[in-house]
XYZ file of C-alpha atoms in Angstrom:
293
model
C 190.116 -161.170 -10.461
C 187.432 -162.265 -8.078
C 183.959 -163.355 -9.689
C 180.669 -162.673 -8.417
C 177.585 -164.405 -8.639
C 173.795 -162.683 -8.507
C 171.412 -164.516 -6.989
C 169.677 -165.919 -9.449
C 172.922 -167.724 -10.649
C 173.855 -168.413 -6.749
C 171.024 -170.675 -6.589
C 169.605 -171.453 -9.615
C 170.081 -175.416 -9.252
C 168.058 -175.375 -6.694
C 164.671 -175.151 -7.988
C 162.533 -178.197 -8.872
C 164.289 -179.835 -5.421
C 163.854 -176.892 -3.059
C 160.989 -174.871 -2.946
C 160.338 -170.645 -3.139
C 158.775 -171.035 0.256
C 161.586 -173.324 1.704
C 164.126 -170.824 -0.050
C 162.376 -168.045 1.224
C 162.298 -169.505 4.929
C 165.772 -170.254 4.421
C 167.174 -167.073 3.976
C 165.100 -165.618 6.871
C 165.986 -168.115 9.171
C 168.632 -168.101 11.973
C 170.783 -171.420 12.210
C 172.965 -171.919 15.069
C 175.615 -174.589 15.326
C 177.487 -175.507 18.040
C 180.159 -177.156 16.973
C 181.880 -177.080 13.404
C 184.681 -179.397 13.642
C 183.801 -182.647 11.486
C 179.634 -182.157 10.746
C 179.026 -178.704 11.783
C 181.443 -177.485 9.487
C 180.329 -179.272 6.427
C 176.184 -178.002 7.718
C 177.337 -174.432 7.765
C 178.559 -175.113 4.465
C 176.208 -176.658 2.969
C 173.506 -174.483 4.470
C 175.067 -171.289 2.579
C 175.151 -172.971 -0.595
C 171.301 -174.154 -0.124
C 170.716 -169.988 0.223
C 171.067 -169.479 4.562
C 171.730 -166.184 5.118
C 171.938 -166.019 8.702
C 174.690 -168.238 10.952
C 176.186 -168.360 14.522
C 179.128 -170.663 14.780
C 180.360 -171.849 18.109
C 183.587 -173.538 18.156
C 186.371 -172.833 20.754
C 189.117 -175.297 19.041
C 192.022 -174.732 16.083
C 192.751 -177.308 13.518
C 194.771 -179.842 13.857
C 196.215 -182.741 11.854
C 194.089 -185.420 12.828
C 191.275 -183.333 11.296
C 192.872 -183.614 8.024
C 190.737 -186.909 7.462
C 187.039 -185.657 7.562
C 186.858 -182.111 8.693
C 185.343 -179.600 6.194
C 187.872 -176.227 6.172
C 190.956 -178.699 7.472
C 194.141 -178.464 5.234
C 197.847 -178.146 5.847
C 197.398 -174.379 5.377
C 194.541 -174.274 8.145
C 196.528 -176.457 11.148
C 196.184 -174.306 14.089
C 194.137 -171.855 12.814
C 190.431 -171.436 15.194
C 187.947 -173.550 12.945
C 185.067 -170.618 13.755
C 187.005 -168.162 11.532
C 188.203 -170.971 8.815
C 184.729 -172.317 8.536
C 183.481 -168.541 8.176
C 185.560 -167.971 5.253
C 184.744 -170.789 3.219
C 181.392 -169.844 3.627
C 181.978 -166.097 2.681
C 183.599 -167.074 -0.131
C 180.527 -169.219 -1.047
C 178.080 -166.212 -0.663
C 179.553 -162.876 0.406
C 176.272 -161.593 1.738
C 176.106 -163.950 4.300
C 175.574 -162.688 8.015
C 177.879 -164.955 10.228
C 178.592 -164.336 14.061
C 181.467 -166.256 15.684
C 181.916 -167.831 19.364
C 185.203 -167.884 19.690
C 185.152 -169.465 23.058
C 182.563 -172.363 22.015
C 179.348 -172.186 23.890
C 179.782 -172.253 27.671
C 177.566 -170.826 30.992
C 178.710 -167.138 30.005
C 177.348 -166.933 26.744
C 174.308 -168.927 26.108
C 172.255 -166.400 25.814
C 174.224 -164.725 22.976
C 174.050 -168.183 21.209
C 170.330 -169.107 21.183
C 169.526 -165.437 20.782
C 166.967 -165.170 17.675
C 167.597 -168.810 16.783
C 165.392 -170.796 14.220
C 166.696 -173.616 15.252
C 170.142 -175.519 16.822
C 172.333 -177.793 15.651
C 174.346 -179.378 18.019
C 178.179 -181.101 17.035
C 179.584 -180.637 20.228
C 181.755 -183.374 21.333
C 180.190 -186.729 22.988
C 182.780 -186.419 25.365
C 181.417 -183.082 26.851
C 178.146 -184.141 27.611
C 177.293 -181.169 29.935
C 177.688 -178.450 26.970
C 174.919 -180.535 25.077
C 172.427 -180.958 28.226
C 172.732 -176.921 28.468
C 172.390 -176.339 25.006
C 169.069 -178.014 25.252
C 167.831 -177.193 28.310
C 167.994 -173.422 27.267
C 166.931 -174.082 23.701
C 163.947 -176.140 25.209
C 162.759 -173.019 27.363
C 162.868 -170.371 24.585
C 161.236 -173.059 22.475
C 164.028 -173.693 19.878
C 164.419 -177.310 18.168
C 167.774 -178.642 18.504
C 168.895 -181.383 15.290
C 171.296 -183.514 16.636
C 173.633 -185.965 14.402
C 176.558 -188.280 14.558
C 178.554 -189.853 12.176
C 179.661 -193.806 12.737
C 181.454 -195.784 10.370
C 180.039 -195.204 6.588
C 176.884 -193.816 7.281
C 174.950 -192.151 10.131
C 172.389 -191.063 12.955
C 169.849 -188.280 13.168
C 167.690 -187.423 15.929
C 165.980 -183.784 16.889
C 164.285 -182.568 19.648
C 160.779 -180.870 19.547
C 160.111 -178.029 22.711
C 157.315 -180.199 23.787
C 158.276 -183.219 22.962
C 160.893 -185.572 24.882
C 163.788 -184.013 26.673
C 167.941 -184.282 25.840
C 167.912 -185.580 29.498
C 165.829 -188.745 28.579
C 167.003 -189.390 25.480
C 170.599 -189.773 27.273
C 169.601 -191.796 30.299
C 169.865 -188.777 32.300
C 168.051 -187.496 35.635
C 166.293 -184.938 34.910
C 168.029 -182.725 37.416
C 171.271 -184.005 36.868
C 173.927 -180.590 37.073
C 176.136 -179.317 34.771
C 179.193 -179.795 37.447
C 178.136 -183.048 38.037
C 178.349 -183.945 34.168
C 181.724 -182.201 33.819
C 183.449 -184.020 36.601
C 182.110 -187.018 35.380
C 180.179 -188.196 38.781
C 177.085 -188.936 36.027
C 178.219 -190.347 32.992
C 176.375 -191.370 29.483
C 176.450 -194.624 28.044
C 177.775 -195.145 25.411
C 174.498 -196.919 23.878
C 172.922 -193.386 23.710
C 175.441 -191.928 21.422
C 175.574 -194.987 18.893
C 172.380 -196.342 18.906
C 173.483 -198.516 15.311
C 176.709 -200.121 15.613
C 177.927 -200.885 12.255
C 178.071 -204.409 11.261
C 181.692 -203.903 10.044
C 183.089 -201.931 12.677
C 186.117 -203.343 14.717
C 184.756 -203.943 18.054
C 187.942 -203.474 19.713
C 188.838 -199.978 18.552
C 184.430 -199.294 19.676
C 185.378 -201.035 23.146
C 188.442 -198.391 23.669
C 186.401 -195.499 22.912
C 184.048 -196.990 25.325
C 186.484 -196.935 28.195
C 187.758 -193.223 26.489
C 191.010 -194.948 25.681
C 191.410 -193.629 22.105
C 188.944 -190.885 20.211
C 186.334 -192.104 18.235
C 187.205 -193.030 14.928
C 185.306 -190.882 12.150
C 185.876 -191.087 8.288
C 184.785 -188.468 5.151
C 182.005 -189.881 3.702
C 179.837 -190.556 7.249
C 180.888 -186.547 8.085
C 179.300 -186.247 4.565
C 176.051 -188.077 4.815
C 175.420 -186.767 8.820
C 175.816 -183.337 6.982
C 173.182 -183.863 4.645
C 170.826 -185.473 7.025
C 170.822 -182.585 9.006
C 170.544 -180.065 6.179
C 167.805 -181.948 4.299
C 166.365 -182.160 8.433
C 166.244 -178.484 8.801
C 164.394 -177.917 5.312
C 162.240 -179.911 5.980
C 161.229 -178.370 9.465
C 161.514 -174.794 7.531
C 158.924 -176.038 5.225
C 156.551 -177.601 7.813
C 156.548 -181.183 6.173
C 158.571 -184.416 5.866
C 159.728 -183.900 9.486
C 161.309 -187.122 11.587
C 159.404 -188.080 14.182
C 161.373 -186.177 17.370
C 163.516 -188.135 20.260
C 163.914 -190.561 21.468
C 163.167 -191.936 17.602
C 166.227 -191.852 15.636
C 166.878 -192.170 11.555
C 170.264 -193.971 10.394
C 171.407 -194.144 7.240
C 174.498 -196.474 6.440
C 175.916 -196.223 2.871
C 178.275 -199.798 3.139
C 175.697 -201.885 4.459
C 172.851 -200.301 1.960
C 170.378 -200.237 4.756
C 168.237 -196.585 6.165
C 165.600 -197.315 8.747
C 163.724 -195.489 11.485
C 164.623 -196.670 14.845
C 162.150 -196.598 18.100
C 163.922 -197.936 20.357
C 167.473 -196.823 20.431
C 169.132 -198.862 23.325
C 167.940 -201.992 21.751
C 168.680 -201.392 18.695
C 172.206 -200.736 19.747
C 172.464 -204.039 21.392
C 170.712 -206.097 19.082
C 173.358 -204.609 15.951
C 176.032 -204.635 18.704
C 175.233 -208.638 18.650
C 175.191 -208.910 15.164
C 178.809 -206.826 14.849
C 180.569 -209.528 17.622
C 179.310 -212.281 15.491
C 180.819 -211.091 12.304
C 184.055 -209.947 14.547
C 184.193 -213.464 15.735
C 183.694 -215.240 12.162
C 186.704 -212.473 10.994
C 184.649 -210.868 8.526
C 185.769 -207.433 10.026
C 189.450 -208.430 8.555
C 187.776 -208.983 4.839
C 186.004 -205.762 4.515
């Protein structure tokens, strides 16, 4: 027999930590994620059971076994089913009220407009190595004045960054011209470094597995808990810009928060800080303290 839940019950946990105005805001608001492999999947989720009401998913990819390690609706009885429609289900069966719209075929050229339409606000999971779905994304979100909350997971723990209409653009913050074309990014004449994308490099990470994903020899490694944390950066991100306070200071600043090496800091100045941690990762490589952790 299946159980309801009224709404009292549904989100009754939540007060003393999340406001009536934030809840309120919340459930009026339109969130739009592009994306829901690894974090957008767990966001969607988690953004139902904080009391959204309103979600566009964008995904154009099925499950598949190497998702079984991270991804948020991945099981043996998912594999090679379209995540869009998995990750819809989990959250109907969270709250079966909620008003979810599926893109099917991702977010491309043909349907932008359907995917920003109405949007509080973006976030984008797309995949680093499709930079040209992310610059569009922006550049359309930018001119119909919609934040985008971007996030990506490295080794246990985390970056955030989001960008404000009138702030700094997705261009800049990736070393890009700003006129740079979407077929110029998808044949991969302009490229993005990969600096921009990781802008902490975990003191325990295995620099030869980063310098292969580098050169696009092997995927980028994710794990659970960082899909976990990037998730509820971004949530705990988008209620805070819902209730007008506590807000990270927009691109090209960044937040990371790393659970192994106990550390959370705001970062300024991204490309340095990803050389200056990518320094301190080659010495511990070197001393073989990546082989004791």
């Amino acid at each position: 027999m299946k159980q309801h839940a009224t709404v009292q019950e549904r989100y009754s946990r939540n007060v003393g930590f999340i406001s009536p105005i934030q809840q309120m805001k919340l459930a009026d608001a339109r969130i739009v994620i592009a994306g829901v492999g690894g974090v957008g999947g767990r966001v969607a989720t988690e953004l139902v059971r904080l009391g959204c009401m309103k979600l566009r998913l964008a995904d154009p990819d099925n499950f598949t076994a190497t998702n079984l390690n991270r991804q948020e609706g991945a099981y043996l009885s998912t594999l090679g089913r379209p995540k869009v429609e998995v990750i819809a289900e989990l959250c109907r069966d969270i709250n079966p009220e909620v008003e979810i719209e599926l893109l099917t075929d991702g977010v491309n050229e043909a349907n932008i407009e359907e995917f920003i339409s109405d949007a509080t606000c973006i976030v984008e999971a797309t995949d680093f190595m499709l930079p040209h779905l992310g610059v569009m994304i922006a550049r359309r979100a930018r001119e119909a004045s919609i934040p985008v909350i971007m996030g990506v997971e490295i080794g246990y723990g985390a970056t955030i960054t989001w960008f404000d209409p009138s702030g700094s653009t997705y261009e800049r913050y990736f070393g890009l011209k700003s006129n740079v074309t979407l077929a110029e990014l998808k044949s991969e004449q302009v490229g993005v470094d990969i600096a921009r994308w990781l802008p902490h490099v975990p003191s325990y990470g295995d620099l030869s597995v980063l310098r292969r994903v580098s050169t696009r020899g092997i995927d980028v490694p994710a794990i659970a808990p960082a899909v976990g944390i990037c998730a509820a950066l971004i949530s705990t991100q988008i209620l805070n810009f819902l209730g007008g306070r506590n807000i990270l200071p927009a691109a090209p600043t960044v937040f990371y928060f790393d659970a192994k090496e106990h550390r959370g800091r705001i970062i300024r100045h991204p490309v340095w800080h990803h050389r200056w941690s990518l320094a301190v990762a080659a010495v511990n490589n070197y001393l073989g303290r990546y082989d004791k952790m």
